[in-house]
CSV table of C-alpha atoms in Angstrom, one decimal:
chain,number,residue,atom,x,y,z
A,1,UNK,CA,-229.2,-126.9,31.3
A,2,UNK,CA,-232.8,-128.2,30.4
A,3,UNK,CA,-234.4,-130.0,33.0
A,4,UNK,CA,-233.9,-133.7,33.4
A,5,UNK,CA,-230.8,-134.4,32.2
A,6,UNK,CA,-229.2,-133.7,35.3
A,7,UNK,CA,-227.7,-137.3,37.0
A,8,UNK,CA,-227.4,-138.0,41.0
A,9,UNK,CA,-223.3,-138.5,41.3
A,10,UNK,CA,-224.2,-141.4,43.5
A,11,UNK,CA,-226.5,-143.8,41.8
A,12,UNK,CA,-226.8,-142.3,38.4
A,13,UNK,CA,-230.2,-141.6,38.3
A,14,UNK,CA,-231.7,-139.0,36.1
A,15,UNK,CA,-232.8,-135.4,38.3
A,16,UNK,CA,-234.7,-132.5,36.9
A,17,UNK,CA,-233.0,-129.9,39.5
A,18,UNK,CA,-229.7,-129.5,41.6
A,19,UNK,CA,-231.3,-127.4,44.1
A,20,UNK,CA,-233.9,-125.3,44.3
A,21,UNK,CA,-234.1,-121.5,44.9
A,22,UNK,CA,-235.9,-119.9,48.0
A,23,UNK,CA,-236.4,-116.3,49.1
A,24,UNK,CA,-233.7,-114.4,50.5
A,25,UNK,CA,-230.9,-116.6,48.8
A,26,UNK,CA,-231.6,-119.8,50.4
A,27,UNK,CA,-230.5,-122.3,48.6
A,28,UNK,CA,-232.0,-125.8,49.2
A,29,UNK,CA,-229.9,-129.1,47.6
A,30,UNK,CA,-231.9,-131.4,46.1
A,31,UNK,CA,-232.5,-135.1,47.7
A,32,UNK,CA,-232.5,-137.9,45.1
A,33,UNK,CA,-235.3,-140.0,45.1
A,34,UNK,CA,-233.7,-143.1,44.8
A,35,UNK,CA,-230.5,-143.7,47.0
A,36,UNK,CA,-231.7,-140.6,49.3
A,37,UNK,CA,-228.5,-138.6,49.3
A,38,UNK,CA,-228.0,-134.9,47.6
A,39,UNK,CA,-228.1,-135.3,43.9
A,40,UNK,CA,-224.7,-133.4,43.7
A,41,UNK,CA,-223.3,-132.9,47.0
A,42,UNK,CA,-220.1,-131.0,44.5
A,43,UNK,CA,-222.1,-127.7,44.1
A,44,UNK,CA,-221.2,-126.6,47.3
A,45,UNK,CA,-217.4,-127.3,46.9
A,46,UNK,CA,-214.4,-125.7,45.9
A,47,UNK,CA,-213.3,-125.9,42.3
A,48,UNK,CA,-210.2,-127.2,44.0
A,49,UNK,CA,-211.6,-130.0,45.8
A,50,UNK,CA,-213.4,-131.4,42.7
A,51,UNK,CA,-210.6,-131.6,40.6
A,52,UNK,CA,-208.6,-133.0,43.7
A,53,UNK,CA,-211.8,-135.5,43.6
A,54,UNK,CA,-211.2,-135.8,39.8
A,55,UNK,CA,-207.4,-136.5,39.6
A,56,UNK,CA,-208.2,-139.4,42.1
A,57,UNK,CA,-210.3,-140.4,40.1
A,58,UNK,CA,-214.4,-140.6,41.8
A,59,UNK,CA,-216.4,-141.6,40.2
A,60,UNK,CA,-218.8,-138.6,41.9
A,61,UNK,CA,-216.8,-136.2,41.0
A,62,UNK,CA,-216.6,-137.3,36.7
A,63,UNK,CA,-220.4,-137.6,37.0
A,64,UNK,CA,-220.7,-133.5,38.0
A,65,UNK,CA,-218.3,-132.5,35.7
A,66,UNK,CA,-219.8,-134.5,32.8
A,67,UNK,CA,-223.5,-134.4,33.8
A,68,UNK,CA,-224.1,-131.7,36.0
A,69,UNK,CA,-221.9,-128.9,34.8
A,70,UNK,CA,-221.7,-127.3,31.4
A,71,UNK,CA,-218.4,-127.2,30.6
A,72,UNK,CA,-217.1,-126.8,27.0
A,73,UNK,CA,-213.6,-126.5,27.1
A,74,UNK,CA,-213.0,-129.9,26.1
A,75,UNK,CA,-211.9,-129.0,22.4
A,76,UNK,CA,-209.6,-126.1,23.9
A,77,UNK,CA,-208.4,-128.8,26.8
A,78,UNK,CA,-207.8,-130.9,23.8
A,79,UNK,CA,-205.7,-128.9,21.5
A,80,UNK,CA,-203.6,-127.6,24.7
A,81,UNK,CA,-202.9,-131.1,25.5
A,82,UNK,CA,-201.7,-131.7,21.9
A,83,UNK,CA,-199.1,-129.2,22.9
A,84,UNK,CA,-197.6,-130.4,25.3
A,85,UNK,CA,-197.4,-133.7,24.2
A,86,UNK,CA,-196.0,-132.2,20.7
A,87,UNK,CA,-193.5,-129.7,22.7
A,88,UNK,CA,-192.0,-133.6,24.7
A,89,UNK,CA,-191.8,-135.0,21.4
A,90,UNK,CA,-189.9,-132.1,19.6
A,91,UNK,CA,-187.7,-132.0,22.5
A,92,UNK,CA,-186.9,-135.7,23.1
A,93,UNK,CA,-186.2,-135.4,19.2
A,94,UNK,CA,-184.2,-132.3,19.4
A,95,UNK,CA,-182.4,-133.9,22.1
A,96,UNK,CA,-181.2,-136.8,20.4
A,97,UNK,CA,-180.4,-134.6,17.4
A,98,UNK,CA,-177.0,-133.5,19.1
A,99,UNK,CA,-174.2,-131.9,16.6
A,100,UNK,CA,-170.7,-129.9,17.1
A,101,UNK,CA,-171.7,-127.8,14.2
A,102,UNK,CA,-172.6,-124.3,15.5
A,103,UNK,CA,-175.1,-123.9,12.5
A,104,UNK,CA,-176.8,-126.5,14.3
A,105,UNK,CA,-178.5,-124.5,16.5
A,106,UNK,CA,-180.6,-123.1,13.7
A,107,UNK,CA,-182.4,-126.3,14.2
A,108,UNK,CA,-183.6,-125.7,17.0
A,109,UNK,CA,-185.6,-122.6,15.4
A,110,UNK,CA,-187.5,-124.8,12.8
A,111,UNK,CA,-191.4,-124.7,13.4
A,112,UNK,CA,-191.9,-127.3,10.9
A,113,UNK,CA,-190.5,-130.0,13.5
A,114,UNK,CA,-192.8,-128.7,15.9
A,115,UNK,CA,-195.8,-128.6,13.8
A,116,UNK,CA,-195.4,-132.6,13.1
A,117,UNK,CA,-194.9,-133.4,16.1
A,118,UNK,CA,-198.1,-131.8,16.7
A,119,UNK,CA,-199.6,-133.6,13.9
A,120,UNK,CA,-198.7,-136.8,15.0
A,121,UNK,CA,-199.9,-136.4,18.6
A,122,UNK,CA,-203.3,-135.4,17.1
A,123,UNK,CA,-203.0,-138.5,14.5
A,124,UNK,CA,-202.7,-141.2,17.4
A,125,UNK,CA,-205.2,-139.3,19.3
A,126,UNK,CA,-207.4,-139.7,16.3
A,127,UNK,CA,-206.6,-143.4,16.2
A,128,UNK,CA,-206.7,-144.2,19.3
A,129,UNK,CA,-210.6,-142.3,20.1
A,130,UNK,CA,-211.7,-144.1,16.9
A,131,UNK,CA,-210.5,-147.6,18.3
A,132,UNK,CA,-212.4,-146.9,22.0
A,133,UNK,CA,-215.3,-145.7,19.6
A,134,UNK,CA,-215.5,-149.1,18.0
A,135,UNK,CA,-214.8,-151.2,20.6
A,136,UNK,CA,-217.9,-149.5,22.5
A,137,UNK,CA,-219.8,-149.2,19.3
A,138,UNK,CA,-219.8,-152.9,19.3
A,139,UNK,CA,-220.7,-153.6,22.4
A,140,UNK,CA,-223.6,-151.3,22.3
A,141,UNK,CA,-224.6,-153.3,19.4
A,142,UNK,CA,-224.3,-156.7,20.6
A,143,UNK,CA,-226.5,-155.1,23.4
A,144,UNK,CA,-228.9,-153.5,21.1
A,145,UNK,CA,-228.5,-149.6,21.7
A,146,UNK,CA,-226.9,-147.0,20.1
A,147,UNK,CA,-223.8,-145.1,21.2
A,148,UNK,CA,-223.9,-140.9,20.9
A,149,UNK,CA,-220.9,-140.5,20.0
A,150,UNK,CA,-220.7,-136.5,21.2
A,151,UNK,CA,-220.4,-137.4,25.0
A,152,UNK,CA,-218.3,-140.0,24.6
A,153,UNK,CA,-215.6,-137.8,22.5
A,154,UNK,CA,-216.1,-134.9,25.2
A,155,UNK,CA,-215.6,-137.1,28.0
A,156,UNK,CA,-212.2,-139.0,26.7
A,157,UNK,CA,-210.8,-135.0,25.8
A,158,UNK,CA,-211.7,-134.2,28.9
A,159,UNK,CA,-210.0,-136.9,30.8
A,160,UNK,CA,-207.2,-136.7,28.8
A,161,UNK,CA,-206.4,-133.5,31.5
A,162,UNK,CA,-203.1,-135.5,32.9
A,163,UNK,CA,-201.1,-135.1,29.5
A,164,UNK,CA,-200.3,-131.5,30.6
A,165,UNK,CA,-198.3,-132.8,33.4
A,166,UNK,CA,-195.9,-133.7,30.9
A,167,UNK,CA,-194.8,-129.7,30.2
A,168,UNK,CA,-193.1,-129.9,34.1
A,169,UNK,CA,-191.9,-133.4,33.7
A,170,UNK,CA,-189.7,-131.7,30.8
A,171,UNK,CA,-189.2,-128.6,32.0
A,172,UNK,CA,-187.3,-130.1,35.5
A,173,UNK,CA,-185.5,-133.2,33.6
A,174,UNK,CA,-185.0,-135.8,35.5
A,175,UNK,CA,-183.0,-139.5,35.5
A,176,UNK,CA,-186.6,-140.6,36.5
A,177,UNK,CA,-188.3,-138.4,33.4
A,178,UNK,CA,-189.0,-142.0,31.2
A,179,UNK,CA,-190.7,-143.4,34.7
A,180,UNK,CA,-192.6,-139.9,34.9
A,181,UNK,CA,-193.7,-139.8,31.6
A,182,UNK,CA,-195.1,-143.4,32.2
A,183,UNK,CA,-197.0,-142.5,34.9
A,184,UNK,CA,-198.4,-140.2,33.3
A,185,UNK,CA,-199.7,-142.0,30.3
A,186,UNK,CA,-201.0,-144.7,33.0
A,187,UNK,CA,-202.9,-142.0,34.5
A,188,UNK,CA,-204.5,-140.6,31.8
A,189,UNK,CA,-205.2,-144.2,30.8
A,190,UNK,CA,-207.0,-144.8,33.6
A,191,UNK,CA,-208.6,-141.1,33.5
A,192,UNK,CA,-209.9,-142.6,30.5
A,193,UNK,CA,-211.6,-145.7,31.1
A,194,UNK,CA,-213.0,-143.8,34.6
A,195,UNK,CA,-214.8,-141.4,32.0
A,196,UNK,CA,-216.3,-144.4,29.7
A,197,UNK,CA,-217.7,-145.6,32.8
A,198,UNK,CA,-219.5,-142.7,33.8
A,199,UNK,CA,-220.7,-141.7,30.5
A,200,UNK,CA,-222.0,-144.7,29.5
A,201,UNK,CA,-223.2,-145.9,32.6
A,202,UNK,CA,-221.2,-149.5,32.2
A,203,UNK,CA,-219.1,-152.4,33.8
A,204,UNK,CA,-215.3,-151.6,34.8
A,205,UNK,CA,-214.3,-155.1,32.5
A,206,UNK,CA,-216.0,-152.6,29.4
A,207,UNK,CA,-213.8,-149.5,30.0
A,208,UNK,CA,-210.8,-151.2,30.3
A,209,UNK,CA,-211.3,-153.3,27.5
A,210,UNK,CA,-212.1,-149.8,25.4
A,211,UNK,CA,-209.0,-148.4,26.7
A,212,UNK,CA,-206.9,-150.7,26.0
A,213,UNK,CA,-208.2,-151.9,22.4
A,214,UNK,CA,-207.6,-147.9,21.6
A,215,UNK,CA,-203.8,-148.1,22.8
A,216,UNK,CA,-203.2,-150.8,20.9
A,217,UNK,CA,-204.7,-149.4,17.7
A,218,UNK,CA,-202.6,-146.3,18.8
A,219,UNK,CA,-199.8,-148.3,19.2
A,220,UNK,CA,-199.4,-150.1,16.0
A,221,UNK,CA,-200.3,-147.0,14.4
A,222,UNK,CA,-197.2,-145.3,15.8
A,223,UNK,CA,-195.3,-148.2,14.7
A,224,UNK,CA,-196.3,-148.3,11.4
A,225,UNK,CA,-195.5,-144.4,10.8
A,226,UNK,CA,-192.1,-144.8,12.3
A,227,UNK,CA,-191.4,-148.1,10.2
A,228,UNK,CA,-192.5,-145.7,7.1
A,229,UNK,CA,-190.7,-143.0,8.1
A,230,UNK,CA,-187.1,-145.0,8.3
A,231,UNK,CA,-188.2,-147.0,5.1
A,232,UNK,CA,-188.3,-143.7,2.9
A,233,UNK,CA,-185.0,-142.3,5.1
A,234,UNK,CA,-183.5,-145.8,3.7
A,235,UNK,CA,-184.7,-144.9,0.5
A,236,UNK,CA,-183.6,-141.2,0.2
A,237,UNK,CA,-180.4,-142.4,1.3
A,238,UNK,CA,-180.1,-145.1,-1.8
A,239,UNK,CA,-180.4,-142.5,-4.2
């Protein structure tokens, strides 16, 4: 990583070094210059501990991952996420999809189902990074600076990590499941807004208000497509 865009996970301020390198593999972790702690105290832990750090959400621990670590697994994150929330969707569909007809089974075989429910997920996830987009765009504005748009996108795919708790929440069905798969969303929610803090350095009020003007974009969106998509079953079924 080129020097200088390295961030302290406590105050934010910019560092050109992490540590610095002495004979005999002696490692020495930089001291920021401003709030006089270790510019990232998270190069010494265990990949475990910083994602424990990261599922409860420190801010410390979003700042290494999306400042001091160069980690690009966020489209591949991303499209495995779509999975999962595809495969809930195909089977909460499949589910209520219930026949006596042996043949019916065949149905369960169908790719196509899959593939838009896959389609779908990555629609509203489309909408719903475009509405936090313009929400912050706007603000940035009204501010007058720009918003790079690259980080931002990384950071919400990358916070966006929960949705693969969804795979076990279907795989051990519960009576709870609807509550789980609630929590869930809440979580990555507030995974989120935790990440459009740190990227853009900005006020908790900001993040939230990004978050949530994106879920309701999402929202009506989803609406909208499942009003359609009865509207043209209505229709088929007229003629």
């Amino acid at each position: 990583m080129a020097p200088g865009l390295f961030k302290c996970v406590e105050c934010n301020e910019d560092a050109n070094e992490l540590h610095r390198d002495y004979s005999n593999g002696i490692l020495k972790i930089t001291i920021c210059s401003s709030c006089k702690k270790p510019v990232d105290k998270y190069i010494e832990y265990d990949p475990v501990i910083i994602l424990i750090d990261a599922t409860l959400c420190k801010i410390q621990a979003f700042r290494h991952i999306l400042f001091n670590t160069e980690i690009n697994i966020h489209w591949k994150l991303c499209v495995f996420c779509l999975l999962c929330e595809a495969y809930l969707r195909w089977s909460l569909l499949q589910g209520s999809q219930s026949s006596d007809d042996p043949a019916d089974i065949i149905r369960y075989t169908k790719e196509w189902e899959f593939y838009c429910m896959f389609a779908l997920a990555a629609l509203e996830l489309a909408v719903f990074c475009i509405g936090v987009w313009f929400i912050l765009w706007t603000a940035q504005c009204f501010r007058g600076s720009s918003l790079e748009c690259t980080p931002l996108l990384k950071a919400l795919l990358l916070s966006s990590y929960g949705k693969v708790l969804l795979i076990p929440a279907v795989i051990w069905e519960h009576d709870f499941s609807p509550l789980c798969f609630s929590l869930i969303r809440l979580f990555v929610l507030t995974s989120n807004s935790q990440a459009i803090r740190v990227i853009l350095n900005c006020s908790r009020r900001l993040s939230l208000l990004a978050v949530c003007g994106g879920l309701l974009l999402e929202t009506w969106v989803a609406q909208a497509l499942k009003t359609l998509q009865v509207c043209s079953q209505d229709y088929l079924s007229m003629l």
